[in-house]
Short mmCIF file of C-alpha atoms in Angstrom, two decimals:
data_model
loop_
_atom_site.label_atom_id
_atom_site.label_comp_id
_atom_site.label_asym_id
_atom_site.label_seq_id
_atom_site.Cartn_x
_atom_site.Cartn_y
_atom_site.Cartn_z
CA UNK A 24 0.00 0.00 0.00
CA UNK A 25 1.10 3.58 -0.67
CA UNK A 26 2.83 5.14 2.34
CA UNK A 27 2.87 8.72 1.04
CA UNK A 28 0.53 11.71 0.95
CA UNK A 29 0.68 14.32 -1.80
CA UNK A 30 -1.55 17.26 -2.77
CA UNK A 31 -3.76 16.24 -5.70
CA UNK A 32 -2.84 19.18 -7.90
CA UNK A 33 -0.55 22.20 -8.20
CA UNK A 34 0.11 25.01 -10.68
CA UNK A 35 3.44 26.63 -11.46
CA UNK A 36 4.38 29.51 -13.74
CA UNK A 37 6.75 28.67 -16.56
CA UNK A 38 10.35 29.50 -15.65
CA UNK A 39 9.68 29.46 -11.92
CA UNK A 40 10.68 26.73 -9.50
CA UNK A 41 8.11 24.03 -8.86
CA UNK A 42 8.16 22.67 -5.31
CA UNK A 43 6.21 19.44 -4.87
CA UNK A 44 5.72 18.26 -1.27
CA UNK A 45 5.33 14.70 -0.03
CA UNK A 46 4.52 13.40 3.42
CA UNK A 47 5.87 9.99 4.44
CA UNK A 48 5.60 10.09 8.20
CA UNK A 49 5.75 6.29 8.65
CA UNK A 50 8.94 5.77 6.65
CA UNK A 51 11.42 3.27 8.08
CA UNK A 52 15.11 3.94 8.49
CA UNK A 53 16.16 1.78 5.54
CA UNK A 54 13.47 2.89 3.08
CA UNK A 55 14.28 5.17 0.17
CA UNK A 56 12.15 7.97 -1.24
CA UNK A 57 11.70 7.82 -5.01
CA UNK A 58 10.12 10.29 -7.37
CA UNK A 59 8.65 9.39 -10.74
CA UNK A 60 6.56 11.40 -13.15
CA UNK A 61 4.06 10.36 -15.77
CA UNK A 62 3.28 12.47 -18.77
CA UNK A 63 -0.16 11.81 -20.20
CA UNK A 64 -0.55 8.28 -21.61
CA UNK A 65 3.15 7.42 -21.20
CA UNK A 66 4.92 5.13 -18.76
CA UNK A 67 6.28 6.64 -15.54
CA UNK A 68 9.74 8.19 -15.80
CA UNK A 69 12.35 8.05 -13.04
CA UNK A 70 13.37 11.46 -11.66
CA UNK A 71 15.44 11.06 -8.50
CA UNK A 72 15.72 9.13 -5.25
CA UNK A 73 17.31 9.54 -1.84
CA UNK A 74 17.70 8.05 1.62
CA UNK A 75 18.43 10.91 4.00
CA UNK A 76 20.76 13.36 2.28
CA UNK A 77 19.59 15.94 -0.21
CA UNK A 78 20.15 14.86 -3.80
CA UNK A 79 20.47 16.72 -7.09
CA UNK A 80 20.66 15.57 -10.69
CA UNK A 81 20.13 17.13 -14.09
CA UNK A 82 16.37 16.96 -13.73
CA UNK A 83 15.60 17.97 -10.16
CA UNK A 84 16.61 18.32 -6.52
CA UNK A 85 15.26 16.27 -3.63
CA UNK A 86 15.14 17.79 -0.16
CA UNK A 87 14.46 15.34 2.68
CA UNK A 88 13.75 16.69 6.15
CA UNK A 89 16.06 15.68 8.97
CA UNK A 90 13.39 13.46 10.58
CA UNK A 91 12.72 11.93 7.11
CA UNK A 92 8.98 12.34 7.54
CA UNK A 93 8.59 14.53 4.49
CA UNK A 94 10.39 15.59 1.34
CA UNK A 95 10.15 18.12 -1.46
CA UNK A 96 10.92 17.66 -5.12
CA UNK A 97 12.19 20.83 -6.75
CA UNK A 98 12.12 21.46 -10.48
CA UNK A 99 14.31 24.59 -10.62
CA UNK A 100 12.99 26.15 -13.84
CA UNK A 101 9.69 24.57 -14.82
CA UNK A 102 8.82 24.30 -18.52
CA UNK A 103 5.58 23.37 -20.22
CA UNK A 104 7.01 19.89 -20.80
CA UNK A 105 7.14 19.37 -17.04
CA UNK A 106 3.34 19.23 -16.93
CA UNK A 107 2.71 15.71 -15.61
CA UNK A 108 1.58 13.66 -12.63
CA UNK A 109 4.38 13.38 -10.07
CA UNK A 110 4.54 10.36 -7.78
CA UNK A 111 6.40 10.21 -4.49
CA UNK A 112 7.09 6.59 -3.52
CA UNK A 113 8.61 4.94 -0.49
CA UNK A 114 10.40 1.83 -1.66
CA UNK A 115 10.12 -1.20 0.62
CA UNK A 116 13.23 -2.60 2.21
CA UNK A 117 15.54 -4.56 -0.08
CA UNK A 118 14.59 -8.04 1.07
CA UNK A 119 10.97 -7.62 0.02
CA UNK A 120 11.74 -6.84 -3.60
CA UNK A 121 11.98 -3.61 -5.52
CA UNK A 122 8.36 -3.18 -6.53
CA UNK A 123 6.85 0.26 -6.10
CA UNK A 124 3.53 1.17 -4.47
CA UNK A 125 2.18 4.28 -6.15
CA UNK A 126 -0.34 6.68 -4.66
CA UNK A 127 -2.45 9.04 -6.73
CA UNK A 128 0.34 11.60 -7.12
CA UNK A 129 0.31 15.36 -7.72
CA UNK A 130 -0.89 16.67 -11.06
CA UNK A 131 1.43 19.57 -11.88
CA UNK A 132 0.32 22.08 -14.50
CA UNK A 133 2.94 24.52 -15.76
CA UNK A 134 1.25 27.70 -16.94
CA UNK A 135 2.73 29.85 -19.74
CA UNK B 18 20.04 0.80 -26.51
CA UNK B 19 16.39 -0.20 -26.68
CA UNK B 20 14.29 0.67 -23.67
CA UNK B 21 11.37 -1.34 -22.36
CA UNK B 22 9.00 -2.34 -25.14
CA UNK B 23 5.45 -3.62 -24.85
CA UNK B 24 3.01 -5.14 -27.29
CA UNK B 25 0.39 -4.62 -28.40
CA UNK B 26 -0.17 -0.89 -27.90
CA UNK B 27 -3.94 -1.18 -27.75
CA UNK B 28 -6.28 -4.12 -27.38
CA UNK B 29 -10.03 -4.57 -27.25
CA UNK B 30 -11.50 -7.73 -25.75
CA UNK B 31 -14.91 -8.99 -24.69
CA UNK B 32 -15.90 -10.01 -21.17
CA UNK B 33 -14.94 -13.59 -20.42
CA UNK B 34 -12.13 -13.71 -22.94
CA UNK B 35 -8.46 -14.21 -22.20
CA UNK B 36 -5.62 -11.84 -23.08
CA UNK B 37 -1.81 -12.03 -23.25
CA UNK B 38 0.37 -8.95 -23.04
CA UNK B 39 4.07 -8.96 -23.81
CA UNK B 40 7.08 -7.09 -22.48
CA UNK B 41 10.74 -6.95 -23.45
CA UNK B 42 12.95 -5.46 -20.74
CA UNK B 43 15.67 -2.89 -21.19
CA UNK B 44 18.89 -4.46 -22.42
CA UNK B 45 20.85 -5.94 -19.51
CA UNK B 46 17.93 -6.02 -17.09
CA UNK B 47 16.91 -9.25 -15.36
CA UNK B 48 13.68 -8.37 -13.56
CA UNK B 49 10.24 -7.54 -14.90
CA UNK B 50 7.36 -6.07 -12.92
CA UNK B 51 3.80 -5.60 -14.10
CA UNK B 52 1.45 -2.82 -13.04
CA UNK B 53 -2.20 -2.03 -13.73
CA UNK B 54 -3.24 1.61 -14.00
CA UNK B 55 -6.93 2.43 -14.02
CA UNK B 56 -8.02 5.80 -15.34
CA UNK B 57 -7.16 8.59 -12.91
CA UNK B 58 -5.27 6.30 -10.54
CA UNK B 59 -1.63 5.54 -9.89
CA UNK B 60 -0.15 2.26 -11.13
CA UNK B 61 -0.93 -0.76 -8.95
CA UNK B 62 1.67 -3.51 -8.57
CA UNK B 63 0.54 -6.89 -9.95
CA UNK B 64 3.63 -9.10 -9.70
CA UNK B 65 7.34 -9.29 -10.35
CA UNK B 66 9.40 -11.94 -12.14
CA UNK B 67 13.04 -12.71 -11.55
CA UNK B 68 14.96 -15.78 -12.69
CA UNK B 69 11.80 -17.02 -14.41
CA UNK B 70 9.86 -17.17 -11.16
CA UNK B 71 7.18 -15.00 -9.62
CA UNK B 72 9.00 -13.26 -6.82
CA UNK B 73 6.47 -10.83 -5.39
CA UNK B 74 2.74 -10.42 -5.91
CA UNK B 75 0.33 -7.61 -5.21
CA UNK B 76 -3.33 -7.89 -4.33
CA UNK B 77 -4.59 -9.35 -7.61
CA UNK B 78 -6.66 -12.52 -8.16
CA UNK B 79 -5.33 -15.71 -9.70
CA UNK B 80 -6.91 -14.71 -13.03
CA UNK B 81 -3.73 -12.67 -13.43
CA UNK B 82 -0.75 -14.84 -14.20
CA UNK B 83 2.58 -14.38 -15.83
CA UNK B 84 5.70 -15.89 -17.19
CA UNK B 85 9.31 -14.90 -17.67
CA UNK B 86 11.41 -16.45 -20.41
CA UNK B 87 15.15 -17.26 -20.38
CA UNK B 88 15.82 -14.07 -22.38
CA UNK B 89 14.13 -12.11 -19.52
CA UNK B 90 11.10 -11.10 -21.58
CA UNK B 91 7.75 -11.57 -19.92
CA UNK B 92 4.07 -12.15 -20.54
CA UNK B 93 1.05 -11.13 -18.52
CA UNK B 94 -2.05 -13.29 -18.92
CA UNK B 95 -5.50 -12.36 -17.74
CA UNK B 96 -8.29 -14.94 -17.85
CA UNK B 97 -12.07 -14.47 -17.67
CA UNK B 98 -11.84 -10.75 -18.39
CA UNK B 99 -14.09 -8.38 -16.48
CA UNK B 100 -15.11 -4.86 -17.42
CA UNK B 101 -13.03 -3.68 -14.46
CA UNK B 102 -9.89 -5.06 -16.05
CA UNK B 103 -9.95 -2.20 -18.53
CA UNK B 104 -6.78 -0.27 -17.80
CA UNK B 105 -3.29 0.66 -18.93
CA UNK B 106 -0.94 -2.24 -18.22
CA UNK B 107 2.62 -1.18 -17.58
CA UNK B 108 5.75 -3.27 -17.61
CA UNK B 109 8.87 -2.13 -15.77
CA UNK B 110 12.33 -3.66 -15.82
CA UNK B 111 15.29 -3.39 -13.50
CA UNK B 112 18.60 -5.05 -12.73
CA UNK B 113 17.98 -6.67 -9.38
CA UNK B 114 21.20 -8.68 -9.43
CA UNK B 115 23.15 -5.46 -9.76
CA UNK B 116 21.54 -4.00 -6.66
CA UNK B 117 19.83 -1.21 -8.55
CA UNK B 118 16.22 -0.56 -7.70
CA UNK B 119 15.46 2.04 -10.30
CA UNK B 120 12.71 0.75 -12.55
CA UNK B 121 12.35 1.65 -16.21
CA UNK B 122 8.78 1.65 -17.50
CA UNK B 123 7.49 0.82 -20.93
CA UNK B 124 4.78 2.84 -22.72
CA UNK B 125 2.06 0.42 -21.66
CA UNK B 126 -0.70 -1.56 -23.30
CA UNK B 127 -4.17 -0.03 -23.22
CA UNK B 128 -6.71 -2.84 -22.65
CA UNK B 129 -10.40 -2.16 -23.16
CA UNK B 130 -12.90 -4.83 -22.11
CA UNK B 131 -16.40 -4.48 -23.56
#
């Protein structure tokens, strides 16, 4: 079952930073936070993941709070192509497999 | 380097029929997972195959079955189709043996049951 809570929808102006929050208050110490996004009618696309340190890659930054109960995905300069549903996922511990349990995600609309 | 491919792209079936969906994983990957995504919902985990065996299973009835072949490709079979089985079926591959848990998703197969 999904272990995360996300707002159902958000808007962001083109060129501005998009900050997508996620609550995962029951996360265990060895569970990772993953972010995927799904553009309409396509398969989900990996964005970034982290355990407890902040992470950055060419697509986004992931900020995880010190108590690990919440995180924020940051798209630094949102474009129209970033309009998608964003899923925050807590991956189960290694010995139970690497399947993901998706919630309903946040539908991000980037406005021109 | 080919990514995850799925066939067919779209499929229309009648209630009670059986369907087989196919997935070829990303080159070098050894694990295939299947997900069902109903309209407006997030993907739901069906099962995962590794070393030609079902390794993990989500909350889906036995009408959903699968297979993994020696070349790591996989099939999803659904028997006695119900209207509620209409959904986008996603295949995801990963390299479990390499300790990587990032999953790469295919474009999906859109199944419509009438």
